[in-house]
Short mmCIF file of N, CA, C and O and ligand atoms in Angstrom, two decimals:
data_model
loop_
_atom_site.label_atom_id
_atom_site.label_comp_id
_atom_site.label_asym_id
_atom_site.label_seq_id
_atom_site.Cartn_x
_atom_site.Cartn_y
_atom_site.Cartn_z
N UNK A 180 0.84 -1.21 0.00
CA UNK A 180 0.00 0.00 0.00
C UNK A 180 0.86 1.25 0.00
O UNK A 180 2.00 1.18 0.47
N UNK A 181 0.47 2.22 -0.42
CA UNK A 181 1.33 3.66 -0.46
C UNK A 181 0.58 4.62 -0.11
O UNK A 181 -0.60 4.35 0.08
N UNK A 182 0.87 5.47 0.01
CA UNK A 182 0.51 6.85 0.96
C UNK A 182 0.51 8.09 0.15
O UNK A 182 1.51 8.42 -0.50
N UNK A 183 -0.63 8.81 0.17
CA UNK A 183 -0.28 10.01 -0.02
C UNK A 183 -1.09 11.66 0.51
O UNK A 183 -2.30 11.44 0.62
N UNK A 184 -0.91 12.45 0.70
CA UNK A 184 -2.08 13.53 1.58
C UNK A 184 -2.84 14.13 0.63
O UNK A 184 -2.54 14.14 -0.57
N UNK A 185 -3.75 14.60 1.08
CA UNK A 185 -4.80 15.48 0.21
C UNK A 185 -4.95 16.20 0.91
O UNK A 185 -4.99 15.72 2.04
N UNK A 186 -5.15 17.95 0.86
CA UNK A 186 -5.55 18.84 1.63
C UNK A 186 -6.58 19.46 1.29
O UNK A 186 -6.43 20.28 0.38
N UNK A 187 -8.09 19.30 1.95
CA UNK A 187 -9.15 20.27 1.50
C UNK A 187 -8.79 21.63 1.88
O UNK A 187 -8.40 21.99 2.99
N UNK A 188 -9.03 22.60 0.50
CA UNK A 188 -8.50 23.95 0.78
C UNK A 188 -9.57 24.83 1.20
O UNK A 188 -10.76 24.54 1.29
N UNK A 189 -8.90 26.12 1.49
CA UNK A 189 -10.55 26.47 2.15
C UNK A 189 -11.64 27.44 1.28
O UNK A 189 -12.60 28.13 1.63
N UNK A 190 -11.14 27.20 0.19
CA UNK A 190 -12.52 27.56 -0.83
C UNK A 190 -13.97 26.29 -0.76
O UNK A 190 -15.20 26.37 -0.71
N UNK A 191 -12.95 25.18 -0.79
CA UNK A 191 -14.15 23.96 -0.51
C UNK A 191 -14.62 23.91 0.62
O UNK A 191 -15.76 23.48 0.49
N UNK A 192 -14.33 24.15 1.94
CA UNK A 192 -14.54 24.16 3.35
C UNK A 192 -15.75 25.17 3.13
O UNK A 192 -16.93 25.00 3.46
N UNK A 193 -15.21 26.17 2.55
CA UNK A 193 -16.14 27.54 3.37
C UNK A 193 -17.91 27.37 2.26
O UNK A 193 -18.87 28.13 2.43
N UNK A 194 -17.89 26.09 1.13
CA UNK A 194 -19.14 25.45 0.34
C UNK A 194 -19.41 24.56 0.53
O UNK A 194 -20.15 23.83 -0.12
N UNK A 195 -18.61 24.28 2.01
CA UNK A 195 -19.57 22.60 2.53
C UNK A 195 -19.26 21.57 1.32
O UNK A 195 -20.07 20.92 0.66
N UNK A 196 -17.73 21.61 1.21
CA UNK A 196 -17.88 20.49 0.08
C UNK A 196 -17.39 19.11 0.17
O UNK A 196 -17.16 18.21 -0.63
N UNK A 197 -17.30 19.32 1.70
CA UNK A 197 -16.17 18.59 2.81
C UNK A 197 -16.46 16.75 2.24
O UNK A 197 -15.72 15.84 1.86
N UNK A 198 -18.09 16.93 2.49
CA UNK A 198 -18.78 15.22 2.80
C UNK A 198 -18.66 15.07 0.84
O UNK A 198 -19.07 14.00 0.40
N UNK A 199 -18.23 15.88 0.02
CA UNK A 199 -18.76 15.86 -1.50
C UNK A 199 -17.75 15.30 -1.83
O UNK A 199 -17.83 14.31 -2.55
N UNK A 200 -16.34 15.83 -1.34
CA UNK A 200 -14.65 15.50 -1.69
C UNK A 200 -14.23 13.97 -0.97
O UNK A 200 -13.52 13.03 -1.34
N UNK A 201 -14.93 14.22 0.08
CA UNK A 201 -14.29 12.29 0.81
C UNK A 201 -15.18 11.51 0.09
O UNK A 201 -14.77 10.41 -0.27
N UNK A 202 -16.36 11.85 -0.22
CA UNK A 202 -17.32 10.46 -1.15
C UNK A 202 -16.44 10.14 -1.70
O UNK A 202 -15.65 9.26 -1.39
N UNK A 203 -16.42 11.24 -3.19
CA UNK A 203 -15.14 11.01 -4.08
C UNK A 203 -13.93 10.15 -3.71
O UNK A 203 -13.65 9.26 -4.52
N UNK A 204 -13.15 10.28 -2.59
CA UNK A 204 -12.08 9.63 -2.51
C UNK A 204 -12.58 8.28 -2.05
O UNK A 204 -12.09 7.30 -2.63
N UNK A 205 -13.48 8.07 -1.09
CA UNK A 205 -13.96 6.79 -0.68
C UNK A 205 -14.67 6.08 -1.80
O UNK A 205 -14.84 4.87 -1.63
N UNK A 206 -15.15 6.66 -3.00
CA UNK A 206 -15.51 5.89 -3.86
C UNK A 206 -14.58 5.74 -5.35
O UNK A 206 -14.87 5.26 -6.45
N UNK A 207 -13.44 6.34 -4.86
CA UNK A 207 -12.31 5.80 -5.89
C UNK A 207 -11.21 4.85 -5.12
O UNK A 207 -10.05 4.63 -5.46
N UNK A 208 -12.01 4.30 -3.85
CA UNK A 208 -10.99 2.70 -3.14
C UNK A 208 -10.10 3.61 -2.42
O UNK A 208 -9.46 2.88 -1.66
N UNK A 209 -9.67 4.99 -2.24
CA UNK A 209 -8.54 5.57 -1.32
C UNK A 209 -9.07 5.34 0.38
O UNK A 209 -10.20 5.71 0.68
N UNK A 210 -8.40 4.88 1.17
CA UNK A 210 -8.65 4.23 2.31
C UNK A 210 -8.04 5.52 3.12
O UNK A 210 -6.82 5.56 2.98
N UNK A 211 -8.54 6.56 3.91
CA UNK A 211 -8.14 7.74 4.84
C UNK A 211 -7.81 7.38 6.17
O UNK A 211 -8.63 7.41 7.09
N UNK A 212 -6.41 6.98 6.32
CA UNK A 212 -5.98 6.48 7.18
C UNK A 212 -5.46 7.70 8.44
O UNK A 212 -4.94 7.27 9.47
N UNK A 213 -5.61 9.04 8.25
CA UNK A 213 -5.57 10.14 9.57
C UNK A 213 -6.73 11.48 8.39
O UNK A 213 -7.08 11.59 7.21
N UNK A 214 -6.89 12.17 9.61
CA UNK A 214 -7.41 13.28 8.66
C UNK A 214 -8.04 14.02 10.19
O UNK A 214 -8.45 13.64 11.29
N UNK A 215 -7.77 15.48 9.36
CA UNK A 215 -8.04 16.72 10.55
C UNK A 215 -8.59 18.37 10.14
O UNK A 215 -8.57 18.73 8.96
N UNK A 216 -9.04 19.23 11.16
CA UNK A 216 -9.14 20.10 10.29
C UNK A 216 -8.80 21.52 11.02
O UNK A 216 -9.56 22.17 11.74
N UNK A 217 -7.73 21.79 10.73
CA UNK A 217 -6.52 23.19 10.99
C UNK A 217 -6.89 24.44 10.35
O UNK A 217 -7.42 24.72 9.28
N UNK A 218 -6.53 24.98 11.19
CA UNK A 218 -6.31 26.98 10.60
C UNK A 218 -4.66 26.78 10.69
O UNK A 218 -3.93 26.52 11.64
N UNK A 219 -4.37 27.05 9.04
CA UNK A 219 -2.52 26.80 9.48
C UNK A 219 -2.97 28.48 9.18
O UNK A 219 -3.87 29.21 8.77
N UNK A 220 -1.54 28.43 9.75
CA UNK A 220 -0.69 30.57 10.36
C UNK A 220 0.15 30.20 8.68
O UNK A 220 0.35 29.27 7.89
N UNK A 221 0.45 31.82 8.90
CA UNK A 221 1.06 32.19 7.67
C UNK A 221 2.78 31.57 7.51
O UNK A 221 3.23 31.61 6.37
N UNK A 222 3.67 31.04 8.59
CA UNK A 222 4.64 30.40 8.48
C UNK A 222 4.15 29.33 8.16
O UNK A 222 4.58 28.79 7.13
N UNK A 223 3.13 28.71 8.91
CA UNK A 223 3.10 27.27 8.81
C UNK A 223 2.79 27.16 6.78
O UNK A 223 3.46 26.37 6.13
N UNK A 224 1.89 27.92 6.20
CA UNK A 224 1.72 27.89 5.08
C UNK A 224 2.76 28.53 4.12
O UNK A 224 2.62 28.59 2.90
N UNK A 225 3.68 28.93 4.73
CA UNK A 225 4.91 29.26 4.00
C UNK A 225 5.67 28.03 3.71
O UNK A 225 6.02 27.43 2.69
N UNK A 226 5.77 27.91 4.77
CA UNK A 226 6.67 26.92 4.69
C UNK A 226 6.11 25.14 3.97
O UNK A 226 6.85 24.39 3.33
N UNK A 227 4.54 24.84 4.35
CA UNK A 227 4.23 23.63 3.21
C UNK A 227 4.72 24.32 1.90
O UNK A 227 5.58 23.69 1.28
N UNK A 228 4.32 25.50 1.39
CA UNK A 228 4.73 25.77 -0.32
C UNK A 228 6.48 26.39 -0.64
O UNK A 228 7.06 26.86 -1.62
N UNK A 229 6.91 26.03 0.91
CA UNK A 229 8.44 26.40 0.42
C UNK A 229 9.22 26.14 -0.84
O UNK A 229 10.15 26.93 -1.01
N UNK A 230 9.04 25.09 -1.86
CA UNK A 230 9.11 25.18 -2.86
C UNK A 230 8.62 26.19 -3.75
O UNK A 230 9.36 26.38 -4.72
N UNK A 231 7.44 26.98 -3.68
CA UNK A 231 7.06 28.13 -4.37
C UNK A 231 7.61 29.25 -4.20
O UNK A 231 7.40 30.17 -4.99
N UNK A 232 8.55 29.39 -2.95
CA UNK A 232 9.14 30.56 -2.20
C UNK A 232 9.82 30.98 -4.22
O UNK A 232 10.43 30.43 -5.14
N UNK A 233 9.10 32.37 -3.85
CA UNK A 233 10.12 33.19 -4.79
C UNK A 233 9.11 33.18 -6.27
O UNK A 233 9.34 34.05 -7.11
N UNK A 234 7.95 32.12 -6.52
CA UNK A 234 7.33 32.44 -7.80
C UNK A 234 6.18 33.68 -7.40
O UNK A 234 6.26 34.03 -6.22
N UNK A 235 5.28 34.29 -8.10
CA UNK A 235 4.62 35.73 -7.79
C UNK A 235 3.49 35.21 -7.69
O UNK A 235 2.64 35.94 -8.21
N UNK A 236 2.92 33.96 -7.10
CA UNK A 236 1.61 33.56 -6.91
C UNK A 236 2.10 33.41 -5.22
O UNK A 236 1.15 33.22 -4.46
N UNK A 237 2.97 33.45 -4.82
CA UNK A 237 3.22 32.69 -3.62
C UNK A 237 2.20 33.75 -2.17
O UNK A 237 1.34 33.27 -1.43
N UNK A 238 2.64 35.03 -2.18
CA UNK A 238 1.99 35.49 -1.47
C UNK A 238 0.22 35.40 -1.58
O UNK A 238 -0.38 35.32 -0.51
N UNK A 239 -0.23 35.40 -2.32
CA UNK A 239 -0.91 35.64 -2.44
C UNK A 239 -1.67 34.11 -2.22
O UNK A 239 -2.67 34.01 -1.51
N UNK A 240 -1.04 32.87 -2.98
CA UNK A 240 -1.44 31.69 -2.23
C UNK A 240 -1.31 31.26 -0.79
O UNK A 240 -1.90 30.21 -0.53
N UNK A 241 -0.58 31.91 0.34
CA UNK A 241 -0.40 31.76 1.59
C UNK A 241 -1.59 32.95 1.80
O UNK A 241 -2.04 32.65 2.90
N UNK A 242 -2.07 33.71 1.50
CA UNK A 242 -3.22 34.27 1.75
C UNK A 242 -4.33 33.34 2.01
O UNK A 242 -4.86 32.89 3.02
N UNK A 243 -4.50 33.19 0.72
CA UNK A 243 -5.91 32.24 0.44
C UNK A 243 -5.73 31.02 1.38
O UNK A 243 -6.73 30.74 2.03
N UNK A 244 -4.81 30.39 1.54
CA UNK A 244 -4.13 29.00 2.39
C UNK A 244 -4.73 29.33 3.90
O UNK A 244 -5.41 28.44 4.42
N UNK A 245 -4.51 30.59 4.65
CA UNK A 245 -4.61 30.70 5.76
C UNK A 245 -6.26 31.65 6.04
O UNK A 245 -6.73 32.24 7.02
N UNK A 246 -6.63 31.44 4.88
CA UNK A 246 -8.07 32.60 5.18
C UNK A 246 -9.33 31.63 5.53
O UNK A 246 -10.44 32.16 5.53
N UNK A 247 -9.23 30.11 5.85
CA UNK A 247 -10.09 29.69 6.67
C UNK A 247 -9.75 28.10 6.89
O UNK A 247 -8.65 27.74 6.48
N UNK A 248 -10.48 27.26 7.41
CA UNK A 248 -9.52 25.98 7.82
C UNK A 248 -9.59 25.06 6.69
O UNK A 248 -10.43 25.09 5.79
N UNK A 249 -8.64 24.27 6.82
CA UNK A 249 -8.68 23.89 5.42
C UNK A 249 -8.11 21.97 6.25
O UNK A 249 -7.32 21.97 7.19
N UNK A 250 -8.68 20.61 5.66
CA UNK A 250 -8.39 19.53 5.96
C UNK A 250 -7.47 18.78 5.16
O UNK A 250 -7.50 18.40 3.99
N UNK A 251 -6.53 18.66 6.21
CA UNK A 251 -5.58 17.45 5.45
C UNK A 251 -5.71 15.94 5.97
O UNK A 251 -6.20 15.70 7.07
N UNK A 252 -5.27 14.98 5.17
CA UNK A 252 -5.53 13.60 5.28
C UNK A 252 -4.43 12.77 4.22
O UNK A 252 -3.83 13.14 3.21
N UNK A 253 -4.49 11.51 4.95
CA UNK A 253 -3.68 10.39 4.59
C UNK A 253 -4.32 9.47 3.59
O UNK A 253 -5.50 9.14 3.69
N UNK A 254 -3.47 9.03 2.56
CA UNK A 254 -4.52 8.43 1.49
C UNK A 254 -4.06 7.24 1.24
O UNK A 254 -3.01 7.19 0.60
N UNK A 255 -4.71 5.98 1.65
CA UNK A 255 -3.80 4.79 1.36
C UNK A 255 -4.12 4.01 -0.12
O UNK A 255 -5.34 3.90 -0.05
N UNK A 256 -3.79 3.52 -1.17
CA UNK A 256 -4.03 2.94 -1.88
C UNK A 256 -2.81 2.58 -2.49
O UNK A 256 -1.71 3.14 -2.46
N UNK A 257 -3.36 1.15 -3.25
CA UNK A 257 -2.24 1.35 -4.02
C UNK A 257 -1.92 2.28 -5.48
O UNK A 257 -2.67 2.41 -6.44
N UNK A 258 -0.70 2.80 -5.32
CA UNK A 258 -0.45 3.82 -6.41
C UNK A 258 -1.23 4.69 -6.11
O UNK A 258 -2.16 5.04 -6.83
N UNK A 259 -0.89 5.31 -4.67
CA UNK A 259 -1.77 6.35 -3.86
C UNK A 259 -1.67 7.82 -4.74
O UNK A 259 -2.68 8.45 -5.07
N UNK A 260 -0.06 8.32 -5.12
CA UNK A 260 0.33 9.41 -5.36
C UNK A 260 -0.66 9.53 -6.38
O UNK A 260 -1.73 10.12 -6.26
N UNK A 261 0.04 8.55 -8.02
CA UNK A 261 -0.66 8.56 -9.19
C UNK A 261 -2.46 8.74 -9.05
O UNK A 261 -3.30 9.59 -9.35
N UNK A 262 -2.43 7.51 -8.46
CA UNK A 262 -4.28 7.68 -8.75
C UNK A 262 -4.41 8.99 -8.10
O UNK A 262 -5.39 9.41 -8.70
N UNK A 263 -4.08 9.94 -7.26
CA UNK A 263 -5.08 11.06 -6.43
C UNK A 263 -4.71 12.20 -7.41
O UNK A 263 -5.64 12.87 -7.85
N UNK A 264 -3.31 12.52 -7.83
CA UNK A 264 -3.23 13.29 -9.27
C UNK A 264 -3.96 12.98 -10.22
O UNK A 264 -4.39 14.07 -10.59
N UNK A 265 -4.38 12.22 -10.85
CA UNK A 265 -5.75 12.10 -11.81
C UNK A 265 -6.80 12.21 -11.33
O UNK A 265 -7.60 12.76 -12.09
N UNK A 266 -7.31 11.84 -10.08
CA UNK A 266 -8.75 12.31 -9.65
C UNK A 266 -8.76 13.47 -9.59
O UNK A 266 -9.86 13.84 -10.00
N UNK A 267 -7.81 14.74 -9.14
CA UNK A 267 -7.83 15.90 -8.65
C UNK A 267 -7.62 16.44 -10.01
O UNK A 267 -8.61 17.14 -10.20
N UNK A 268 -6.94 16.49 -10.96
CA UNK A 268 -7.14 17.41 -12.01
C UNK A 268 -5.39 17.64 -11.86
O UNK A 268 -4.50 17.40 -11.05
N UNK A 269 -5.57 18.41 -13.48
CA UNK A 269 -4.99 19.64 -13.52
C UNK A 269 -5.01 20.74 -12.43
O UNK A 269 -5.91 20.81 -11.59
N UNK A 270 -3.52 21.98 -12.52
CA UNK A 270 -3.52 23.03 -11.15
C UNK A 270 -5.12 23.50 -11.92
O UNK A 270 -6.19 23.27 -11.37
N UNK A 271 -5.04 23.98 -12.86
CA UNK A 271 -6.05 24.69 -13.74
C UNK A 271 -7.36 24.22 -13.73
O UNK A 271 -7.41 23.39 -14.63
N UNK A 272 -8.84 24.33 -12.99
CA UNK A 272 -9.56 23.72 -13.30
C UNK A 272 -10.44 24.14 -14.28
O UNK A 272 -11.61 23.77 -14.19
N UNK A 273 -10.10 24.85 -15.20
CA UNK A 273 -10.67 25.19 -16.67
C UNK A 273 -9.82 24.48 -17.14
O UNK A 273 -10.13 24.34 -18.32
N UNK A 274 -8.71 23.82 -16.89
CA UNK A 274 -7.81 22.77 -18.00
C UNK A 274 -7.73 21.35 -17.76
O UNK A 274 -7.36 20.41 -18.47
N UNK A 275 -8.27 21.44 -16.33
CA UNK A 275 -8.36 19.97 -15.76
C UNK A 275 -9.50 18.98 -16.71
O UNK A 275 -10.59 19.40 -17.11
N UNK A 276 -9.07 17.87 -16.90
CA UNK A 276 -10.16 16.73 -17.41
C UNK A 276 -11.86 16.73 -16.98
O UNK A 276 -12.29 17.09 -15.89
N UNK A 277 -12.24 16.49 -17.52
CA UNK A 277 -13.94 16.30 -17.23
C UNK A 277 -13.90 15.31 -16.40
O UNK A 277 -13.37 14.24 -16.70
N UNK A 278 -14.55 15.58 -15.04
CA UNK A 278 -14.69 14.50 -14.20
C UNK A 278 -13.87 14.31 -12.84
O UNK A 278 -14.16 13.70 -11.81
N UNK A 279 -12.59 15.17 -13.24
CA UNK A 279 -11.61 15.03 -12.23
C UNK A 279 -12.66 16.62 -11.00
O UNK A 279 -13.55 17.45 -11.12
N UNK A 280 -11.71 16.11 -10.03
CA UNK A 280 -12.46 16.88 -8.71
C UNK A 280 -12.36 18.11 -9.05
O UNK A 280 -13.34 18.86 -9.06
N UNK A 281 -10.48 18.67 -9.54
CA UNK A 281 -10.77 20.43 -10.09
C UNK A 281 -11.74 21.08 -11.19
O UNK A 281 -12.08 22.24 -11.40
N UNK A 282 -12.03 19.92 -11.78
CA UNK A 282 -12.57 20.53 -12.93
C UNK A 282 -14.24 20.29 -12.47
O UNK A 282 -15.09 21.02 -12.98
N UNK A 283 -14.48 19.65 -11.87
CA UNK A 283 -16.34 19.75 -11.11
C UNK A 283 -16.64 20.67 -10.15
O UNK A 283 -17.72 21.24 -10.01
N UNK A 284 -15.26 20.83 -9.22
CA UNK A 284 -15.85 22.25 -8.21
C UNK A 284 -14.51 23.22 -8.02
O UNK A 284 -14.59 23.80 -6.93
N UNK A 285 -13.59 23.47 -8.58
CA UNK A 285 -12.53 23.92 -8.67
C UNK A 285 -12.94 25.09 -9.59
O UNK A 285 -13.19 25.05 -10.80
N UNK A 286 -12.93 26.65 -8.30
CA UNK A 286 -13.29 28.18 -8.45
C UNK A 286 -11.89 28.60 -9.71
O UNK A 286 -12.14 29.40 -10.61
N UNK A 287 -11.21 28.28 -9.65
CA UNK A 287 -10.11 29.00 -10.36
C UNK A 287 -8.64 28.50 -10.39
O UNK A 287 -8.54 27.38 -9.90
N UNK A 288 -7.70 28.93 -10.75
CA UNK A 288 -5.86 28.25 -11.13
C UNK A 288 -5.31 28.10 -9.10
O UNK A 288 -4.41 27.38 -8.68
N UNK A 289 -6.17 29.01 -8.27
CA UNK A 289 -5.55 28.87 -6.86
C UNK A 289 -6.75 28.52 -6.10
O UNK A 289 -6.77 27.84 -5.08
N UNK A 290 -7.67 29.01 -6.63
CA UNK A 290 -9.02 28.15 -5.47
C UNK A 290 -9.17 26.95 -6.53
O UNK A 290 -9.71 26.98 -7.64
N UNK A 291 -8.61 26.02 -5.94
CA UNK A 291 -9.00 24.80 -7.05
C UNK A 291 -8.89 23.63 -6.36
O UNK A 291 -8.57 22.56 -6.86
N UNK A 292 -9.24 23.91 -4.74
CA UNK A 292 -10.40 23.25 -3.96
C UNK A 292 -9.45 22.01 -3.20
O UNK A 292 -9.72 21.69 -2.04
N UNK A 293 -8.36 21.38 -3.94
CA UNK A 293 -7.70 20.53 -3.26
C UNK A 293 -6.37 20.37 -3.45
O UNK A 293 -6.04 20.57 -4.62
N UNK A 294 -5.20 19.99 -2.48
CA UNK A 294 -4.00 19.79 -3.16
C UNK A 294 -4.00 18.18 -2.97
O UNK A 294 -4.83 17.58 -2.29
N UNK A 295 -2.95 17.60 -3.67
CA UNK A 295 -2.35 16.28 -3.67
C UNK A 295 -0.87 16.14 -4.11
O UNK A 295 -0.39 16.45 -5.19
N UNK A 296 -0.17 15.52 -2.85
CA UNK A 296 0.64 14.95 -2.98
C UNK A 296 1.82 14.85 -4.66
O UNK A 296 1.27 14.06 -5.43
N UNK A 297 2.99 15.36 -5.21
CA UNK A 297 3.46 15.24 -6.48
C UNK A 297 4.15 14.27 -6.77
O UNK A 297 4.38 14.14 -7.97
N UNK A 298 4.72 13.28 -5.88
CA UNK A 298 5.29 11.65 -5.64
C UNK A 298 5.70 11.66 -4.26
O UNK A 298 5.66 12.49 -3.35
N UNK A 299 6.17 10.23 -4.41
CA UNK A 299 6.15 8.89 -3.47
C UNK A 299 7.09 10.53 -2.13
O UNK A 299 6.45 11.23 -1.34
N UNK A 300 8.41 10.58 -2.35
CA UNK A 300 8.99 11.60 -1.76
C UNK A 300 8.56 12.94 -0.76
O UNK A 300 8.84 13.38 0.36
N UNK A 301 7.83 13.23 -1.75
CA UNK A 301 6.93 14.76 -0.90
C UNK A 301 5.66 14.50 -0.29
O UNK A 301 5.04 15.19 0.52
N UNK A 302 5.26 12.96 -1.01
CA UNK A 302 3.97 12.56 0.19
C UNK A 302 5.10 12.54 1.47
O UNK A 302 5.29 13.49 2.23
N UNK A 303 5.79 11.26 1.53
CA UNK A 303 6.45 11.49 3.17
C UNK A 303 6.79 12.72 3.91
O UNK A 303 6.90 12.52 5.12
N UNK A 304 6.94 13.65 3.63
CA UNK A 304 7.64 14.98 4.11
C UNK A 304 6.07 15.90 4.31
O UNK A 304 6.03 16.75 5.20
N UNK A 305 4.81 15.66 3.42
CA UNK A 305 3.54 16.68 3.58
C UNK A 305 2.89 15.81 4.90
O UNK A 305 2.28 16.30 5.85
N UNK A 306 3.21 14.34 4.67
CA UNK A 306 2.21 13.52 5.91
C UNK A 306 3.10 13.76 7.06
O UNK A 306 2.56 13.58 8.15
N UNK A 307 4.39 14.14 7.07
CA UNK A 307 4.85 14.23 8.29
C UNK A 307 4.69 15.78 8.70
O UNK A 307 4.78 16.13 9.87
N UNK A 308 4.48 16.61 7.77
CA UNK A 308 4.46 18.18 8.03
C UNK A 308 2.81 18.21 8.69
O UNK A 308 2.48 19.36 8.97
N UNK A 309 1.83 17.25 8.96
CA UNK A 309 0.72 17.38 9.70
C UNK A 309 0.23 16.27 10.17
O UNK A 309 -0.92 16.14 10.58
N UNK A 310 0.94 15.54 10.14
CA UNK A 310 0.61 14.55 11.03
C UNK A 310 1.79 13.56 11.66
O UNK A 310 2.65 13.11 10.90
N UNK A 311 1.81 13.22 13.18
CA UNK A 311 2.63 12.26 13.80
C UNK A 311 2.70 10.70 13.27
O UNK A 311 1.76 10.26 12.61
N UNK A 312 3.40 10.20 13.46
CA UNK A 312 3.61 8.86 12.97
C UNK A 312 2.15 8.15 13.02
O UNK A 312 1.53 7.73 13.99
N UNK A 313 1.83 8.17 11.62
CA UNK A 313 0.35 7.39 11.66
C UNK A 313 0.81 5.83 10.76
O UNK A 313 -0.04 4.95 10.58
N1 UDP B 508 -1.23 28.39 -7.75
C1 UDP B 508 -1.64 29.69 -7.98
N2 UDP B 508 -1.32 30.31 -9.17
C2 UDP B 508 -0.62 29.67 -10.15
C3 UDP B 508 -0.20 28.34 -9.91
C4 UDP B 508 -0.53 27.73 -8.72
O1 UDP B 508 -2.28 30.30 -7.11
O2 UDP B 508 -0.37 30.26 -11.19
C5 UDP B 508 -1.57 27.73 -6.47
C6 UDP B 508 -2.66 26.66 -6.64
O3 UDP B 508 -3.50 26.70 -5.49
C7 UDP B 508 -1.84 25.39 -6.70
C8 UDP B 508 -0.71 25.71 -5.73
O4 UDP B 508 -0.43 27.09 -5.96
O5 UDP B 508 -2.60 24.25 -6.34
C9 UDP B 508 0.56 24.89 -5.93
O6 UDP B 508 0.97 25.03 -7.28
P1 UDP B 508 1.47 23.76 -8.11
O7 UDP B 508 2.06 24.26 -9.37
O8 UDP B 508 2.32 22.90 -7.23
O9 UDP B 508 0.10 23.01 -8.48
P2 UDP B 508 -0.53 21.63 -7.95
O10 UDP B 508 0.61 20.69 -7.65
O11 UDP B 508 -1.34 21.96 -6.72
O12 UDP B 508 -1.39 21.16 -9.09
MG1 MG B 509 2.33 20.97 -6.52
#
């Protein structure tokens, strides 16, 4: 089995889309092995997109990140990473596939409702950046 996080962002939180996004994952076989729901601070959201440090969306995505609570969770399946990048879309959900989660309730290129995991690597380091040894 492999692992990977999903974070409901808080454009979906603040439309009740909470019970709409876990169907979805519970009915594509992903098994949610921790899951919670945080107000991260503006370091704490600096620092998950520390890789973005320095592109000109960044401020403005630690905005949106910290402007209401947003849920992260553990995703077990196999070929956890792969399968949750195709359910979730494209960043773009005007470019994302028909069907995938960004492209059914995904507001725009930064409200686009969920993140996931980019491989096997940065799942370990996002599940340990919010959650204890699960
Ligand atoms: N983002 C943004 N503007 C952009 C690109 C990305 O606000 O032009 C936000 C968006 O919320 C995205 C996040 O930054 O999900 C991380 O960007 P990345 O390129 O890693 O996209 P993802 O891996 O989430 O598809
Ligand atoms: Mg990414």
């Amino acid at each position: 089995m492999n692992r990977t996080l999903l974070i409901i962002k808080p454009d979906a939180t603040e439309r009740n889309l909470l019970g709409h996004i876990i169907g979805r994952l519970e009915r594509a076989r992903f098994k949610i092995v921790a899951m919670k729901m945080v107000n991260l601070t503006e370091p704490e959201a600096r620092s998950f997109y520390a890789v973005h440090e320095g592109k000109p969306f960044i401020d403005s995505l630690v905005e949106f990140m910290t402007s209401g609570p947003v849920v992260p969770m553990v995703l077990e399946k196999d070929g956890a990473v792969t399968h949750l990048r195709t359910l979730v879309g494209a960043t773009d959900p005007a470019k994302a596939d028909c069907g995938t989660v960004r492209n059914e309730i995904g507001l725009d290129v930064q409200k686009n409702s969920v993140h996931a995991s980019d491989s096997d690597e940065n799942a370990a380091k996002e599940i340990a950046f919010f959650f204890d040894a699960v």
